[in-house]
Short mmCIF file of C-alpha atoms and ligand atoms in Angstrom, two decimals:
data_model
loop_
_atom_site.label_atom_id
_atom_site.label_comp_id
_atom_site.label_asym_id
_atom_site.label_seq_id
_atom_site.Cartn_x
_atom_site.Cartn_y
_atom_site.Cartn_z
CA UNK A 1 0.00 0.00 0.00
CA UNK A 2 1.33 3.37 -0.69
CA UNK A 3 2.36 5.25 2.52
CA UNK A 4 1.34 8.27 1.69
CA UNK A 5 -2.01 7.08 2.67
CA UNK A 6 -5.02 9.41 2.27
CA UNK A 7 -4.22 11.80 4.92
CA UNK A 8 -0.86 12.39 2.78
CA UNK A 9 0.77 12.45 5.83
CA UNK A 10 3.30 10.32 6.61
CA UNK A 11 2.75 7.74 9.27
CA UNK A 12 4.52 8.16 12.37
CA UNK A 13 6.53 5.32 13.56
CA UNK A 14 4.58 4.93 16.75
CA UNK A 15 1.48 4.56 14.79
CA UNK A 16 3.19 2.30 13.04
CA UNK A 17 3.95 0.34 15.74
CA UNK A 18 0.57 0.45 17.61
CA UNK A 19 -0.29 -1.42 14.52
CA UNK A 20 1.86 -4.19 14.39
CA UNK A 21 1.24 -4.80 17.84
CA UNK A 22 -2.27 -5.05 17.24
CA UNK A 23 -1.87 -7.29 14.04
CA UNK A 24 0.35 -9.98 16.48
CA UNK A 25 -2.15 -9.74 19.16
CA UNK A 26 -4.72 -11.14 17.36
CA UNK A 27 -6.94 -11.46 14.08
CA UNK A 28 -7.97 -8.21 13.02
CA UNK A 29 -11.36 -8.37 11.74
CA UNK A 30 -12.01 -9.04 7.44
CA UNK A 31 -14.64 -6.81 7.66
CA UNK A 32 -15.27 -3.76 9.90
CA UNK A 33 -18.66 -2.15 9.29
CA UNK A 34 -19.18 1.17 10.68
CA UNK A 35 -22.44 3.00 12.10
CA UNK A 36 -20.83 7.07 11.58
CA UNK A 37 -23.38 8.84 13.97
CA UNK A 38 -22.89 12.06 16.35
CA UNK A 39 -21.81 14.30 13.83
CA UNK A 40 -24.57 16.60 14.74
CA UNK A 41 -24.32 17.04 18.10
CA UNK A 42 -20.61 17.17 17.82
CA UNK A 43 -21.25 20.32 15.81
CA UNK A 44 -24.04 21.43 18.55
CA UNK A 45 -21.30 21.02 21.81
CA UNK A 46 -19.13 23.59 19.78
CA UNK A 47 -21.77 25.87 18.61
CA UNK A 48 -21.95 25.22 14.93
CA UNK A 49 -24.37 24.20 12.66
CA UNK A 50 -24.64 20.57 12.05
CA UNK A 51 -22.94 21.02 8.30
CA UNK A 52 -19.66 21.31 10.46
CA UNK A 53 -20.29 18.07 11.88
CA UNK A 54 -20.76 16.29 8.36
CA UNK A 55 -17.92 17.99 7.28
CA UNK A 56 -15.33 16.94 9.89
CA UNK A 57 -16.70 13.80 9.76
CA UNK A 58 -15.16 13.27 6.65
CA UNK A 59 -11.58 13.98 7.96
CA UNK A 60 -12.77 10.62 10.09
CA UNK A 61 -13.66 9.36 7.05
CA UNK A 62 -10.12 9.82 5.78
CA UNK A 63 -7.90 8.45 8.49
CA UNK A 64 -9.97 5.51 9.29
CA UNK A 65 -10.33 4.38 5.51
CA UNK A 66 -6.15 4.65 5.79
CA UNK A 67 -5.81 3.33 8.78
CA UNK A 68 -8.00 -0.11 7.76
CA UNK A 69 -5.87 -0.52 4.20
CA UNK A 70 -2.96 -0.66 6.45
CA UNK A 71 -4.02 -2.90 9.47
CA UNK A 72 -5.07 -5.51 6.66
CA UNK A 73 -8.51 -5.11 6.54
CA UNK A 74 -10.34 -6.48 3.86
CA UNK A 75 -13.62 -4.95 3.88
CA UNK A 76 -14.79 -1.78 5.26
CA UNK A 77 -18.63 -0.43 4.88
CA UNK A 78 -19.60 2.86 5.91
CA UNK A 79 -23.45 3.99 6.85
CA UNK A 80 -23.46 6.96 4.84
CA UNK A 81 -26.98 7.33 4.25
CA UNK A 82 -29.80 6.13 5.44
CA UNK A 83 -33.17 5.74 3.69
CA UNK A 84 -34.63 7.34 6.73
CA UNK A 85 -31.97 10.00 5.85
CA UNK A 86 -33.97 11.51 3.11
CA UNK A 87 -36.62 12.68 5.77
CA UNK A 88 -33.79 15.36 7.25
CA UNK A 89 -34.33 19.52 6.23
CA UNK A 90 -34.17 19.66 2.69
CA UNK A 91 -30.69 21.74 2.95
CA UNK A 92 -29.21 19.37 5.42
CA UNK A 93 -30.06 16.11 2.75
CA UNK A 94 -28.56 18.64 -0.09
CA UNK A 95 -25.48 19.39 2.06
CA UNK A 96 -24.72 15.93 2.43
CA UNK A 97 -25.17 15.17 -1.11
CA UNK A 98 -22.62 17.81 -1.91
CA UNK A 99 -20.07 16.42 0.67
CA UNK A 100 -20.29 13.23 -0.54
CA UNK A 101 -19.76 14.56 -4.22
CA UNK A 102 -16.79 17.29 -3.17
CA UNK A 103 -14.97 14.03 -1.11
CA UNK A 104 -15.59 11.53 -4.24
CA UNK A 105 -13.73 14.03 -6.30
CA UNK A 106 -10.71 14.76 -3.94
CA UNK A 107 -10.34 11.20 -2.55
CA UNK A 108 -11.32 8.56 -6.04
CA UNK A 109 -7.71 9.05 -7.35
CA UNK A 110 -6.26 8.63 -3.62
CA UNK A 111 -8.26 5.21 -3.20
CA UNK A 112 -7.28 4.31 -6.73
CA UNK A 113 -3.14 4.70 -5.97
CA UNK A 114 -4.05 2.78 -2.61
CA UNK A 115 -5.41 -0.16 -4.62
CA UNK A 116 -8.76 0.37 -2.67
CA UNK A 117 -11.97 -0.79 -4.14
CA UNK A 118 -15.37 1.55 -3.94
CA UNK A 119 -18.43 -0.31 -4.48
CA UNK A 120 -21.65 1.15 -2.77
CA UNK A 121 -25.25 -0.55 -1.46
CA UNK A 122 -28.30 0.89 -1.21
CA UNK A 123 -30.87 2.68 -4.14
CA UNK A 124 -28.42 4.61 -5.17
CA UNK A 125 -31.01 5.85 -8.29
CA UNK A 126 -32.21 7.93 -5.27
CA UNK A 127 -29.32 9.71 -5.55
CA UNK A 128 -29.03 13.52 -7.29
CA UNK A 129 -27.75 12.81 -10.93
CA UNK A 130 -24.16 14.50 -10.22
CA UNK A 131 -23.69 12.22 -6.86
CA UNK A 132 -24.80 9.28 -9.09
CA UNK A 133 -22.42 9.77 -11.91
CA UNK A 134 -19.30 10.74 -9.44
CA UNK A 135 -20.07 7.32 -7.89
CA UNK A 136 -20.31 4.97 -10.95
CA UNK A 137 -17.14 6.58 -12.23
CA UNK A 138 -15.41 6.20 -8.92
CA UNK A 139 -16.67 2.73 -8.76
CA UNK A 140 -15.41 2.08 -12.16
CA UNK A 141 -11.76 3.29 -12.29
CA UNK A 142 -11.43 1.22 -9.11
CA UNK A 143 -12.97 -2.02 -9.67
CA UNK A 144 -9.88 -4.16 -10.78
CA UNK A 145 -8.47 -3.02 -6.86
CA UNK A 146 -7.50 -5.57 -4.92
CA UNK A 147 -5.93 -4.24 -1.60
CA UNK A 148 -9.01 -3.53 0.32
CA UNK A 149 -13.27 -3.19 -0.40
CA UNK A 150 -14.73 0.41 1.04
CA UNK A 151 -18.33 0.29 1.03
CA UNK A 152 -20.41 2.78 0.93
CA UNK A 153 -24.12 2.36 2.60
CA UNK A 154 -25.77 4.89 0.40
CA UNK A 155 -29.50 5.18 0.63
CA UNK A 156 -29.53 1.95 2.48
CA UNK A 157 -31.76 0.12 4.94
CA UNK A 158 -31.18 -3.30 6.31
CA UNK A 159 -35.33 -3.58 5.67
CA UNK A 160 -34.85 -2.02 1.85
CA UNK A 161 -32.23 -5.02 1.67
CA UNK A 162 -33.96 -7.90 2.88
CA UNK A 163 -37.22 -6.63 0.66
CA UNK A 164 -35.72 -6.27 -2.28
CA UNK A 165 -33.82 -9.91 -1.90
CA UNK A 166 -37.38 -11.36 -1.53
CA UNK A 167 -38.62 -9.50 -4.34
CA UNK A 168 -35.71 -10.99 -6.86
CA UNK A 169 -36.45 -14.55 -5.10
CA UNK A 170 -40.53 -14.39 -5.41
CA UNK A 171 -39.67 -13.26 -8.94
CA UNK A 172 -37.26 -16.34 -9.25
CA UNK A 173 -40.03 -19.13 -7.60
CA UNK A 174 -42.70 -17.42 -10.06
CA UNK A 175 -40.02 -18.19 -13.30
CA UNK A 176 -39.95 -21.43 -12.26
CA UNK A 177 -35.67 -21.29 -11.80
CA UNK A 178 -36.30 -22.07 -8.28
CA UNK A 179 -38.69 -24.25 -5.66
CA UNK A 180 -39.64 -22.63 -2.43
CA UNK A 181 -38.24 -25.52 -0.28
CA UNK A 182 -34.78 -24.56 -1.99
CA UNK A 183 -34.69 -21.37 -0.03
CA UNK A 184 -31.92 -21.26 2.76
CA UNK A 185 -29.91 -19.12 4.35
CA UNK A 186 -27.38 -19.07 0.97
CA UNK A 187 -29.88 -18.03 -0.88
CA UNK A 188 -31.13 -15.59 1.00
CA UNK A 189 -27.61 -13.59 1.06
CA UNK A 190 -26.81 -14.01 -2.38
CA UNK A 191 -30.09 -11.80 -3.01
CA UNK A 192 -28.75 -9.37 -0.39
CA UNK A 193 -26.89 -6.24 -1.59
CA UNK A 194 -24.03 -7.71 -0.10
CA UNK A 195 -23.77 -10.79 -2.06
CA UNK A 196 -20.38 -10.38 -2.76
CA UNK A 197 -19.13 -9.15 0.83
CA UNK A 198 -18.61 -11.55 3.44
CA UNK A 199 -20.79 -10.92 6.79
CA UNK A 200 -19.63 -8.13 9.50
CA UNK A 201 -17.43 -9.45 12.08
CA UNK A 202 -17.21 -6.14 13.69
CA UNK A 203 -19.75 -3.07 13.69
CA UNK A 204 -18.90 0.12 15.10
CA UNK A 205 -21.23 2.39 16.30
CA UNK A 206 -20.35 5.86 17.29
CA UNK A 207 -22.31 8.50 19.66
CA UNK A 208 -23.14 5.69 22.60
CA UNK A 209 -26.52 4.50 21.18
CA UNK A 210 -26.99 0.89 21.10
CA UNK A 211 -28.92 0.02 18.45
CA UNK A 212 -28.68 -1.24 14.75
CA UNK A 213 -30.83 1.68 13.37
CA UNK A 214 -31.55 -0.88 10.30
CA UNK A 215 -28.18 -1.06 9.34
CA UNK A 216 -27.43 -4.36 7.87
CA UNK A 217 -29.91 -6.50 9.47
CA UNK A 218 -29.65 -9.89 8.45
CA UNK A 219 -25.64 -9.63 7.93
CA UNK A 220 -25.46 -8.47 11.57
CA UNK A 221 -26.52 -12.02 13.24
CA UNK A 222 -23.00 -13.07 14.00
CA UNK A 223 -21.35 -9.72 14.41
CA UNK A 224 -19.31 -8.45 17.20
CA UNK A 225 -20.74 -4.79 18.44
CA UNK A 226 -18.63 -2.24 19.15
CA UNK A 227 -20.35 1.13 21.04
CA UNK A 228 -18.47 4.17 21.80
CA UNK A 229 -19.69 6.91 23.27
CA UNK A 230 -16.88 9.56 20.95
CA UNK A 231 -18.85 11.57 18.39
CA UNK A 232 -17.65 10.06 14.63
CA UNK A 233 -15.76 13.62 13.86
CA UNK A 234 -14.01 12.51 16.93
CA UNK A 235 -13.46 8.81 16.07
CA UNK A 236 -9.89 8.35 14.40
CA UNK A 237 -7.48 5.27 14.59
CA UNK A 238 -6.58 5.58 18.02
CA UNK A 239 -10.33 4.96 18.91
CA UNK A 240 -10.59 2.41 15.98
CA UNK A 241 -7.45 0.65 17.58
CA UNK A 242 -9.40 0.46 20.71
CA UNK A 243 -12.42 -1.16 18.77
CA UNK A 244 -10.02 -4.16 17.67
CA UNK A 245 -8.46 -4.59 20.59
CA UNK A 246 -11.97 -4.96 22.22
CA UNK A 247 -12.76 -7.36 19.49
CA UNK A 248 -9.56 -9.39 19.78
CA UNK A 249 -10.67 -9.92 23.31
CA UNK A 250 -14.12 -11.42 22.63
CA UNK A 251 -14.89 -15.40 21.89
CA UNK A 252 -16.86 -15.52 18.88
CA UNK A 253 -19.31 -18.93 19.38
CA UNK A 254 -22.10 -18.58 16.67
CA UNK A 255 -24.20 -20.01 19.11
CA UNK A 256 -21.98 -22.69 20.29
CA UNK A 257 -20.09 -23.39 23.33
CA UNK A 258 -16.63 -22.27 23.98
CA UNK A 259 -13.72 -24.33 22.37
CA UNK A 260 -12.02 -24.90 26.01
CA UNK A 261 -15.79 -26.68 27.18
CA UNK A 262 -16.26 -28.77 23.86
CA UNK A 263 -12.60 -30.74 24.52
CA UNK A 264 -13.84 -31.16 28.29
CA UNK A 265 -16.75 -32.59 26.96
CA UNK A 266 -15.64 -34.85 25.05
CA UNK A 267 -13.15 -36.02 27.33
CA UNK A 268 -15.63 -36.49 30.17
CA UNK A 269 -17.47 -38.79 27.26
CA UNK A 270 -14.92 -40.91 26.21
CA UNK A 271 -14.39 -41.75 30.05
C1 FPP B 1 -24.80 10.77 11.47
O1 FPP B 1 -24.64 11.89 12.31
C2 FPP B 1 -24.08 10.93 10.21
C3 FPP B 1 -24.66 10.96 8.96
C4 FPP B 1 -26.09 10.83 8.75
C5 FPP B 1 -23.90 11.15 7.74
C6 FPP B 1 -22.50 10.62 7.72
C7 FPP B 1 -21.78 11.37 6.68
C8 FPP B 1 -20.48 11.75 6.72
C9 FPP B 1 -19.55 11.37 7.78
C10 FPP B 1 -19.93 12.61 5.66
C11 FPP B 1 -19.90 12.08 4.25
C12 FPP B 1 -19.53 10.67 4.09
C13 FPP B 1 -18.62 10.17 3.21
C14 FPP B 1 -18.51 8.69 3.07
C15 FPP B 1 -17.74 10.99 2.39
P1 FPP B 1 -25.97 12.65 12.74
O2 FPP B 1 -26.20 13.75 11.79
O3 FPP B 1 -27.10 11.69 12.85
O4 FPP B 1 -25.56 13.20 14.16
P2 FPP B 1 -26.53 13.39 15.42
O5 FPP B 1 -27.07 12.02 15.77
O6 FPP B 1 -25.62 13.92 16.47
O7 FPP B 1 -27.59 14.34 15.02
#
């Protein structure tokens, strides 16, 4: 990966470091999915207008999309927009839409030199023409990338997902390509927006609200969550180092029992 990162600023050698140590301490997650929220009221505890939360939340943006291509990360999905989003103040929606334009145009040829990947979910023909177009291309020049997936959650509801999966499946049973009883699980996520992305293992939320807010809802089953109560323009790779490391330190069972108890088990049978 180039070192110049996104940031263009070099990295320091004790960030450096705090990354290697993390990457020998244990696995760091494939795919990191990340709930951005507080932006407003971090604009509101400083006495700006919530613009200037959206804004340096995109600075975030930056150093945490840098930091993942270097820890090794694989995957990385961002909650951009919601489709409850659209109901904000018309400016606030139209602010957004221009931020999201203004950091495709400064940061596509950055991802592109970092052999990062943009692919987006979400009804993304919701999106204003120009914010469409910026996308596709960005999504285009970068396609071949191998280094690292960013994901961006554009117009996107976990609900809106698992809907329009049913909807291409019904469609499917009706065409006679497929029987009911076939449906499973498999199925069921190849339909999903996320076909190609491999479940969550870790999702992030920011702000120090614990809930999903329809964010990848049928993805999140086996995910690790991660709630912290720092406002996203205030979440940068120290924090996200802290998210790992709390990650690292949890036993992932997918509703089994612990690897330790399944050897004492079978011990106590064989007796
Ligand atoms: C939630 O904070 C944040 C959003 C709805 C938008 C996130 C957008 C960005 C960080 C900027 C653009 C993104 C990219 C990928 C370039 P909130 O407004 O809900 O904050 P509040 O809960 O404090 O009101």
């Amino acid at each position: 990966m180039n070192t110049e990162g996104l940031t263009s600023q070099q990295q320091t050698p004790e960030d450096k470091e705090r990354q290697v140590y993390l990457q020998k301490s244990g696995a760091i997650p494939r795919h990191i999915a990340v709930i951005m929220d507080g932006n407003g009221r971090w604009a509101k505890s400083r006495g700006s207008v919530r613009i200037i939360g959206h804004k340096a939340g995109v600075d975030s943006v930056k150093d945490i999309v840098e930091a993942c291509g270097q820890l090794g990360v694989s995957h990385l999905t961002l909650y951009a927009f919601s489709t409850e989003n659209w109901g904000r103040p018309k400016g606030e929606v139209s602010a957004l839409m221009k931020l999201l334009v203004q950091s495709l145009r400064s940061e596509t040829r950055k991802l592109h030199e970092n052999d990062i990947r943009l692919t987006s979910i979400g009804e993304t023909d919701r999106l204003p023409p120009t914010c469409r177009r910026e996308l596709e291309e960005a999504i285009a020049l970068t396609a071949d990338n191998k280094h690292m997936e960013l994901c961006l959650a554009l117009s996107y509801s976990g609900r809106w997902d698992i809907c329009q999966a049913v909807s291409r499946i019904s469609q499917k049973v009706k065409d006679g390509v497929l029987c009911p009883e076939e449906i499973n699980n498999d199925i069921i996520a190849d339909h999903l927006a996320t076909a190609e992305i491999p479940d969550p293992d870790l999702i992030v939320r920011t702000s120090g609200e614990f809930r999903l807010s329809n964010f990848l809802l049928w993805q999140s089953a086996y995910s690790e969550l991660y709630v912290t109560n720092t406002y996203w323009p205030d979440f940068r790779r120290d924090q996200l180092y802290e998210a790992i490391a709390s990650y690292q330190k949890r036993e992932r069972r997918y509703g089994k029992v612990p690897a330790h108890l399944e050897l004492e088990e079978s011990t106590v049978a064989m007796r």
